[in-house]
Coordinates of C-alpha atoms and ligand atoms in Angstrom, one line a residue:
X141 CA -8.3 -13.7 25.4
X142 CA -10.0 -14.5 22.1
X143 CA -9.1 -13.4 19.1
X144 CA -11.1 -13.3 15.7
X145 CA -10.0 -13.4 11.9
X146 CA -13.1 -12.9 9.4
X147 CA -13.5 -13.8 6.0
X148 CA -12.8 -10.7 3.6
X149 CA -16.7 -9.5 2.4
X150 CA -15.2 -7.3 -0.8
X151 CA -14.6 -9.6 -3.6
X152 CA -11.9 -7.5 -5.0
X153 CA -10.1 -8.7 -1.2
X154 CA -8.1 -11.9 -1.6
X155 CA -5.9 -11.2 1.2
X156 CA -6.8 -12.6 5.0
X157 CA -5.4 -11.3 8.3
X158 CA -3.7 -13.8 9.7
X159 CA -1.6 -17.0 8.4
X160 CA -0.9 -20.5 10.1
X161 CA 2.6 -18.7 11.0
X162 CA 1.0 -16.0 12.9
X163 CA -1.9 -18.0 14.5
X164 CA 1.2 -20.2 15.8
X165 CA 2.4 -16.7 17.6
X166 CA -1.4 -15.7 19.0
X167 CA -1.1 -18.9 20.4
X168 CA 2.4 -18.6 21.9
X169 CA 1.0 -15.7 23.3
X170 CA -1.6 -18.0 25.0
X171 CA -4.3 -16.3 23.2
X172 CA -7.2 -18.0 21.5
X173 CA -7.7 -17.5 17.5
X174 CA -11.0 -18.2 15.9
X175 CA -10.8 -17.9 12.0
X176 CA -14.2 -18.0 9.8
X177 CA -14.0 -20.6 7.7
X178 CA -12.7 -20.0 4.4
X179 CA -10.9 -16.9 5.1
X180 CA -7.6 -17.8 3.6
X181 CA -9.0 -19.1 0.3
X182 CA -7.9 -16.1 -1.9
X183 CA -4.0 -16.3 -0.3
X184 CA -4.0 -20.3 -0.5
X185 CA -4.9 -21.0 2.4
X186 CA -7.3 -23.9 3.7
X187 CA -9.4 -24.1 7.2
X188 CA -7.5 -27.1 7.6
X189 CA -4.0 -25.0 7.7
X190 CA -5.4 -22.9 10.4
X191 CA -6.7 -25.8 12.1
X192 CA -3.5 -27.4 12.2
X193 CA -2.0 -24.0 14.0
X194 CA -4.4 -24.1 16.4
X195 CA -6.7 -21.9 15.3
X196 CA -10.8 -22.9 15.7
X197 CA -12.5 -22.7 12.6
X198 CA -16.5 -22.1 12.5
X199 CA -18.8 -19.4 10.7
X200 CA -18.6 -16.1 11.0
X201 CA -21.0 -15.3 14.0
X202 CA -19.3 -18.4 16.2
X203 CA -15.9 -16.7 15.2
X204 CA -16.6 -13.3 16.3
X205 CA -18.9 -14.2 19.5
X206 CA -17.1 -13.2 23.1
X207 CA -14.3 -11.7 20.5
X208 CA -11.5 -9.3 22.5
X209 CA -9.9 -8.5 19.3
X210 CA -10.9 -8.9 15.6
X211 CA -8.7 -8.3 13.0
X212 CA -9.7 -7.4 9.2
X213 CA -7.9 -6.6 5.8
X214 CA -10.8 -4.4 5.0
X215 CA -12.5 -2.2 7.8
X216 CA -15.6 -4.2 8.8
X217 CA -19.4 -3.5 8.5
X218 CA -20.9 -2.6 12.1
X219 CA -22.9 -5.7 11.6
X220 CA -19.9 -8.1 11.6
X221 CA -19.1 -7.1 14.8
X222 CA -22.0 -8.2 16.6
X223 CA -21.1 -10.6 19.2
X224 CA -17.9 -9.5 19.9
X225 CA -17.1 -7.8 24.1
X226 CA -17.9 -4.2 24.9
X227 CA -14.4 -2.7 23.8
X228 CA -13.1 -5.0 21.7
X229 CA -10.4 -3.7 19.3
X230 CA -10.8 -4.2 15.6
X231 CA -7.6 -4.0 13.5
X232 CA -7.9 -3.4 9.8
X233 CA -7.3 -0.9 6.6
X234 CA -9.9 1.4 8.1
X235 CA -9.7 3.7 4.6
X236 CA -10.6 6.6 7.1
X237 CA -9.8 9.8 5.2
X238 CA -13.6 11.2 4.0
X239 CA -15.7 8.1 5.5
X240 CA -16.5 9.8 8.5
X241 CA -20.1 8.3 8.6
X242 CA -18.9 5.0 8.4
X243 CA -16.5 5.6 11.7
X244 CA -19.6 7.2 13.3
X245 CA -21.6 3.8 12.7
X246 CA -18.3 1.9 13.6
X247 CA -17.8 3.9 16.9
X248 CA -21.4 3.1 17.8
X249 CA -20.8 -0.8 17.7
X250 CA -18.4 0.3 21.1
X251 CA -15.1 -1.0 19.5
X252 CA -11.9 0.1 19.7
X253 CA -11.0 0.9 15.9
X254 CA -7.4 0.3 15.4
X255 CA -6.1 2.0 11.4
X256 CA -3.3 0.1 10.2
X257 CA -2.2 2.9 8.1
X258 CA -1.8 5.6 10.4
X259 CA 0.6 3.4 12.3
X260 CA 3.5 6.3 12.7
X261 CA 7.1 5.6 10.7
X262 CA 8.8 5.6 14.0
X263 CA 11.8 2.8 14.4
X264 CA 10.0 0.9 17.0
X265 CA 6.7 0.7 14.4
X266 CA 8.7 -0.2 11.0
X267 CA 7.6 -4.1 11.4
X268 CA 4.0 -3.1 11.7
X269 CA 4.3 -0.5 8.7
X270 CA 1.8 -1.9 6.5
X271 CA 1.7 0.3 4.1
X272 CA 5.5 -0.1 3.8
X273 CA 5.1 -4.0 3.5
X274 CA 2.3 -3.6 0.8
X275 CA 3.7 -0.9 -1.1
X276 CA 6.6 -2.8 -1.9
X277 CA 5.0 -6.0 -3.4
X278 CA 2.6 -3.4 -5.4
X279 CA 6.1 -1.7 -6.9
X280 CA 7.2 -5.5 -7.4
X281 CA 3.6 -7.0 -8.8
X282 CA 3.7 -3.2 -11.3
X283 CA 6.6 -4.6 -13.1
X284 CA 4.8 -8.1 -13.6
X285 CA 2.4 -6.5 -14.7
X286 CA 3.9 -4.3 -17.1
X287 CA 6.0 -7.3 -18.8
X288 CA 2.8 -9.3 -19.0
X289 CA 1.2 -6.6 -21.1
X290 CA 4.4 -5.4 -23.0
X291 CA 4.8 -8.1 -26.2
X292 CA 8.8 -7.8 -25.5
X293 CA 11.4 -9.1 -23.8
X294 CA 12.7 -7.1 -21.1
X295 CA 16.4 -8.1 -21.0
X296 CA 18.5 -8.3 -23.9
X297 CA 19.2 -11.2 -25.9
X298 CA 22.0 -12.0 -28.2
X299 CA 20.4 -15.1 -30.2
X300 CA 21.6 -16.6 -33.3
X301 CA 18.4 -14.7 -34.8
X302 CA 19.5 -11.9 -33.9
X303 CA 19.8 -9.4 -31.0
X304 CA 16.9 -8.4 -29.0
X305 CA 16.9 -4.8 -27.1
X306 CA 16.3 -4.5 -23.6
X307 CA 13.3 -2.8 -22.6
X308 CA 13.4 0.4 -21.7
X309 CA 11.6 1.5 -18.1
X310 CA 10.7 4.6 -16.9
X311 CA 9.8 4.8 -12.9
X312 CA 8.1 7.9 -11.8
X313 CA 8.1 8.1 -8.0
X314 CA 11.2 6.8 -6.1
X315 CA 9.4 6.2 -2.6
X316 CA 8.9 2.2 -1.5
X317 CA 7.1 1.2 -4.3
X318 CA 9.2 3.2 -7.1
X319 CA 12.4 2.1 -5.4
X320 CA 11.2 -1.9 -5.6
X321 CA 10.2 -1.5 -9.1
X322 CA 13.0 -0.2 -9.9
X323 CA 15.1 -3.3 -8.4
X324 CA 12.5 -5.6 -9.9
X325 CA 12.9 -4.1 -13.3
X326 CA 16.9 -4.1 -13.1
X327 CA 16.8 -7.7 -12.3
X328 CA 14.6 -8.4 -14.8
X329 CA 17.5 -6.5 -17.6
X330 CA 15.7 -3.7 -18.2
X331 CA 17.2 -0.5 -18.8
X332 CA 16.1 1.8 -16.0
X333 CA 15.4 5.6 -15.2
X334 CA 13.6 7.3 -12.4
X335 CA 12.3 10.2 -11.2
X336 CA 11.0 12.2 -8.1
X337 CA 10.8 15.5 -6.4
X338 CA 12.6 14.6 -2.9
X339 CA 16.0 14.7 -3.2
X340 CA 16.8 11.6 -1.0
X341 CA 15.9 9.6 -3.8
X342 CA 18.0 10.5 -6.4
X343 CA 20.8 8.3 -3.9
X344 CA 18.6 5.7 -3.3
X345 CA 18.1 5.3 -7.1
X346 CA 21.3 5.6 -8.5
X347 CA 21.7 2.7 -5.8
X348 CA 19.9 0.4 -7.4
X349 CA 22.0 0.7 -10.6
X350 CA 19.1 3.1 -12.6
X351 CA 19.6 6.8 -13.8
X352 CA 18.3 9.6 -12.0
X353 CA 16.0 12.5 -14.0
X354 CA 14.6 15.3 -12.4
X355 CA 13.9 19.2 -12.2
X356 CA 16.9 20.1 -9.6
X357 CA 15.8 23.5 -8.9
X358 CA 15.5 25.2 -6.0
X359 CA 11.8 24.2 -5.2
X360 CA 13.2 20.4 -5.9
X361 CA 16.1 20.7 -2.8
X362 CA 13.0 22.0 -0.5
X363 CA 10.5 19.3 -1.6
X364 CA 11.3 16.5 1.5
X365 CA 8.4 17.4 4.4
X366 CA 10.1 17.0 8.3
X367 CA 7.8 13.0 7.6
X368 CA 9.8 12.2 4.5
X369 CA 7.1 12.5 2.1
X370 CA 6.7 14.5 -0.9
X371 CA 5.3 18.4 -0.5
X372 CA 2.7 19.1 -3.6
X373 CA 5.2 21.4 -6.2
X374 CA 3.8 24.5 -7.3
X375 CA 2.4 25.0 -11.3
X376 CA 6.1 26.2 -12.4
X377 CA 7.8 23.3 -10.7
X378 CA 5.0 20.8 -12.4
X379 CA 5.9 23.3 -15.8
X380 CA 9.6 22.2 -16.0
X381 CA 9.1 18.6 -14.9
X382 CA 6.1 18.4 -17.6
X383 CA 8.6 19.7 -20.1
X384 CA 11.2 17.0 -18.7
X385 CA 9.0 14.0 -18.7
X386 CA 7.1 14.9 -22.4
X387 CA 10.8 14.6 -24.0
X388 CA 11.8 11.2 -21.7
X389 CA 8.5 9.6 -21.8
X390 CA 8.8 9.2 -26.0
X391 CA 11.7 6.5 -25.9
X392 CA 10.4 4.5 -22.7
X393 CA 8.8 1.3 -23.5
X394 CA 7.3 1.0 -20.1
X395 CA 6.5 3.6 -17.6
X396 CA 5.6 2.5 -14.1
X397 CA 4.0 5.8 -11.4
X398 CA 4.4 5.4 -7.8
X399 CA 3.7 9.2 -7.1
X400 CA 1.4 9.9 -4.3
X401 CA 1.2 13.0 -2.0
X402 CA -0.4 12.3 1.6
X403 CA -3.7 13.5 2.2
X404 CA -3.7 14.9 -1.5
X405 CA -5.1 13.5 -5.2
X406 CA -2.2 11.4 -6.5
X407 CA -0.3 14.1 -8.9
X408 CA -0.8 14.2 -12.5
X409 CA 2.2 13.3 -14.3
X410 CA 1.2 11.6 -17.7
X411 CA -1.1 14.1 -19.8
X412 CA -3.2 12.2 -22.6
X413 CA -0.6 13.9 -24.9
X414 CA 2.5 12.2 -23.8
X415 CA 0.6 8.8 -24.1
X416 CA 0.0 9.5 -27.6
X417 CA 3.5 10.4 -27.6
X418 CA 4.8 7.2 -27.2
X419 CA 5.3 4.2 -29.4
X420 CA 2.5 1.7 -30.3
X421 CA 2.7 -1.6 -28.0
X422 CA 4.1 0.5 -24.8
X423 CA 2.6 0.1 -21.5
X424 CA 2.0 2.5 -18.4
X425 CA 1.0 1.2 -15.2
X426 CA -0.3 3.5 -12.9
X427 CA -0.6 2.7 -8.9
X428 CA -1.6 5.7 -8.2
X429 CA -5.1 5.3 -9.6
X430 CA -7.5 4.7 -6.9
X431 CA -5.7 7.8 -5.6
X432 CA -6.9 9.6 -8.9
X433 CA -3.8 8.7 -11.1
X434 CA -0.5 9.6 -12.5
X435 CA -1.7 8.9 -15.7
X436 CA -4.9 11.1 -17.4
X437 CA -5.8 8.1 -19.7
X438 CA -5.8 5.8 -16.8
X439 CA -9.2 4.2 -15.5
X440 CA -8.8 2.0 -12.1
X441 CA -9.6 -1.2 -12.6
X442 CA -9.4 -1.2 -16.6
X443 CA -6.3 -1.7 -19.1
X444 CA -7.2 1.0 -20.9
X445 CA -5.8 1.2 -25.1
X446 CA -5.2 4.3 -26.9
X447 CA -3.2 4.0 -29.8
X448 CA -1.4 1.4 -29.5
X449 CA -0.3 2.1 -25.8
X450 CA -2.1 -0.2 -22.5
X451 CA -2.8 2.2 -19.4
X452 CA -3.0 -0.2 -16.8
X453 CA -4.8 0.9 -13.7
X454 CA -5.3 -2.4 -11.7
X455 CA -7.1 -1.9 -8.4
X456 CA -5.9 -3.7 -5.4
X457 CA -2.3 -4.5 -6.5
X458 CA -1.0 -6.2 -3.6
X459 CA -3.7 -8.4 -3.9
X460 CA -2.8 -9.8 -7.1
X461 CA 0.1 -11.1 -4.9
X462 CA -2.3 -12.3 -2.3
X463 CA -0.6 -15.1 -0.2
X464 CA 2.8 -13.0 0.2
X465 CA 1.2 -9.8 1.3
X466 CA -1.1 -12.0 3.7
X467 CA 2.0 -13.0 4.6
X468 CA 3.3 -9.5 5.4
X469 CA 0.2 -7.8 6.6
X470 CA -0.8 -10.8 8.8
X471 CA 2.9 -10.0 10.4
X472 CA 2.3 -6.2 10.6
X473 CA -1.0 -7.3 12.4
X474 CA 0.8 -9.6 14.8
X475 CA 3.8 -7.1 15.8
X476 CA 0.6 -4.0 16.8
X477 CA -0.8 -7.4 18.8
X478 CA 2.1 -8.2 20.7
X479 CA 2.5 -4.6 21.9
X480 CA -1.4 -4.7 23.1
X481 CA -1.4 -8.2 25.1
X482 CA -0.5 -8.3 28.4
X483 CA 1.8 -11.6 28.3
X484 CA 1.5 -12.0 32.5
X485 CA -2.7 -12.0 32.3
X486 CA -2.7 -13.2 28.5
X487 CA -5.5 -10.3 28.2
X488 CA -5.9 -6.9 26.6
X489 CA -4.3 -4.2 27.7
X490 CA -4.1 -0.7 25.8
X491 CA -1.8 2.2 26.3
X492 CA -3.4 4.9 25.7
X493 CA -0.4 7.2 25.7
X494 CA 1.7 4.9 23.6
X495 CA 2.2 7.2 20.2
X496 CA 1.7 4.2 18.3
X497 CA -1.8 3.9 19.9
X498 CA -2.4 7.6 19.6
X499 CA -1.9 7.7 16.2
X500 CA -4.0 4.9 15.5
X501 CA -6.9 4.8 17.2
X502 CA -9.6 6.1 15.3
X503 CA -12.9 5.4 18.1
X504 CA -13.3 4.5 21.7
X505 CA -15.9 4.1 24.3
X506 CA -19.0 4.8 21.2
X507 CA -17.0 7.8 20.0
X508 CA -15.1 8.7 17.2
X509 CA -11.5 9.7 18.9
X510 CA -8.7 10.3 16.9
X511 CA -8.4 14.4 16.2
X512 CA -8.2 13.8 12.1
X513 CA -11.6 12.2 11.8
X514 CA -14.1 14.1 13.8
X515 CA -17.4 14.0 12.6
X516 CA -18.3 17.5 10.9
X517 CA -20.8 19.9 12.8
X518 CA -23.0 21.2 10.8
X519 CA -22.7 25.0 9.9
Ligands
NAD810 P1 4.4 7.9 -1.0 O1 3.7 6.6 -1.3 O2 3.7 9.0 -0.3 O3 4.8 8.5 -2.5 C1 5.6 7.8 -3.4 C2 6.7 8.6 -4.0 O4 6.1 9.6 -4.9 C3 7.5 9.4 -3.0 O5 8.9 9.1 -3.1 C4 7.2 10.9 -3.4 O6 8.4 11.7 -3.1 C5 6.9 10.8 -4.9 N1 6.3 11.9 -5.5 C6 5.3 12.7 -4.9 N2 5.0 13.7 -5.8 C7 5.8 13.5 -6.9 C8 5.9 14.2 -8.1 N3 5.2 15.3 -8.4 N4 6.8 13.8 -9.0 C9 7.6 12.7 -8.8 N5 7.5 12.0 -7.6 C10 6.6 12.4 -6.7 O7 5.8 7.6 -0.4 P2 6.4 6.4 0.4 O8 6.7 5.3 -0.5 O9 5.4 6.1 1.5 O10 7.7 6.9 1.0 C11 7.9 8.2 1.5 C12 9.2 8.3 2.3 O11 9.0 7.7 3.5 C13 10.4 7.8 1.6 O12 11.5 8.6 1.9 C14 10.6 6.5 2.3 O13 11.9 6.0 2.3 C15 10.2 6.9 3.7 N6 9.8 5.7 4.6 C16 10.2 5.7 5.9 C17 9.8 4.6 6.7 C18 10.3 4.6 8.1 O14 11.1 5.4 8.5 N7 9.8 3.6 8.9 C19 9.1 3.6 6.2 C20 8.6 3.7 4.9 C21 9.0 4.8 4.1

């Protein structure tokens, strides 16, 4: 079996598929890992690394040629595939929610699309969760951010100058990334509040040593779905927490938003007039923004200014931690492998009726499979 790791095409993608560590376990496996040369460059990592795990390094169209598997950051063009066997998986961020042309042209290549993050949040999946791994070192990387931007110190300091405050940290959405912000910013000395709408998290939170703020209503006690995510509240819920927020929001020195709804725009959380609201030289970072934003002033890929206060809406954020989250995606990637290799033949061998297959499968045999992302009939 022969298994292919390609160079990233997006710029904005410095992470890489697999690591020295994990072509190590491909090869334990007894299968064969080609990697194109110069795909670990953006996660420090050079073709001689790979080389010295065994891996075979060589352009892209070498490395993908007789290919049984090919695994991606980034869902890959049709074009890349060429080369690779009839049936071939290809695992990657497939970003599948409204590029149904796209999977069309990707189903066509006769692949076997594998989305990483549809992988279900079942026990047996949690070490190929990858939006779990790379939510986390976002939530981390937010607070790096933030202090990097903020012209403060974050802990306090008792000089001979004089004392220096801590900062003051405001984390809206308590889910992975919200929860490791949280314990980033606590480390770090700041003083730390959060807030969400599921009620599991006020626990978790308090946890971590930070203070809890919410709407408890009603509404709030109901807001957990069967999945564990958030349900989207309705306009009087958002009314109370607006009210909430506005009055927190004007003594926070940083606010970080995790909020995100699946399957929904990311809610709003920030209006343009709590912004103004706070003090000159404060900074929001928003994660949600390529989801459409917590924060109303926030443009993705910009730090934004108004009035004194940076809006910063950095796209890709676990790629500005590149070689750790290679690290951890390039893990995720190897855990869905193991469960997909025969280890008696060395060769490829899907279960269709696993739930962990079923879920992520997106095409098969030149068709788009998976129930979700059917192409649309016209009317
Ligand atoms: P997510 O990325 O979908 O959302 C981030 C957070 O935003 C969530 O905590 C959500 O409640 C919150 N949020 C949504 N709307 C909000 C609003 N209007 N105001 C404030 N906060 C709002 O969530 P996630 O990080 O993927 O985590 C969702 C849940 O899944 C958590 O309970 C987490 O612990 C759980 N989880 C389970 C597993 C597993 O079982 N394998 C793995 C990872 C996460």
């Amino acid at each position: 079996m022969k298994l292919a790791v390609l160079r990233e095409r997006d710029p904005g993608e410095p992470r890489v598929a697999a690591t020295p560590d994990t072509v190590k376990r491909y090869r334990g496996l007894g299968v064969d890992v080609a990697v194109e040369s110069g795909a670990g460059i953006g996660s420090g990592i050079l073709d001689s690394d790979f080389d010295a795990a065994g891996a075979h390094l060589g352009a892209a169209a070498a490395t993908v040629d007789g290919a049984d598997a090919v695994l991606q950051v980034r869902r890959p063009t049709p074009a890349a595939l060429a080369g690779a066997r009839d049936g071939a998986i290809v695992v990657a961020l497939m970003d599948p929610f409204g590029n149904e042309a796209a999977l069309a042209a990707l189903a066509k290549t006769g692949v076997v699309a594998l989305a990483m993050e549809l992988i279900p949040r079942i026990t047996r999946a949690q070490a190929m969760d990858v939006l779990s791994s790379q939510a986390n070192l976002a939530g981390y990387r937010a607070v790096i951010d933030a202090s990097y931007e903020f012209g403060r110190a974050l802990p306090m300091m008792m000089t001979a100058a004089g004392t220096v405050p801590a900062a003051r940290i405001f984390v809206m959405g308590a889910g992975v990334a919200g929860l490791q912000a949280i314990a980033t910013a606590r480390r770090l000395g700041a003083i730390v509040t959060a807030t969400d709408v599921r009620p599991a998290a006020k626990e978790q939170v308090e946890s971590l040593g930070a203070k809890f703020i919410a709407v408890e209503d009603e509404e709030f006690r109901q807001a957990e779905t069967a999945a564990g995510y958030a349900k989207e509240m309705s306009k009087e819920y958002q009314a109370k927490q607006e009210v909430l927020v506005a009055e927190h929001i004007k003594k926070q020195d940083i606010v970080i938003t995790t909020a995100l709804i699946p399957g929904r725009p990311a809610p709003r959380l920030v209006s343009a007039a709590m912004v103004r609201a706070m003090r000159p030289g404060s900074v929001i970072v928003d994660l949600a923004v390529e989801r459409g934003g917590n924060c109303e002033l926030a443009k993705p890929g910009e730090v934004a200014l108004v009035d004194g206060v940076k809006i910063v809406g950095h796209l890709n954020v676990p790629g500005r931690i590149a070689a750790t989250a290679s690290s951890l995606y390039a893990k995720n990637l190897y855990a869905l492998l193991e469960i997909l290799v025969d280890k008696a033949t060395k060769s490829l061998a899907i279960k269709w009726d696993d739930e962990i297959i079923k879920a992520t499968a997106l095409t098969r045999d030149g068709a788009v499979i998976h129930p979700n992302f059917q192409p649309k009939t016209p009317a």
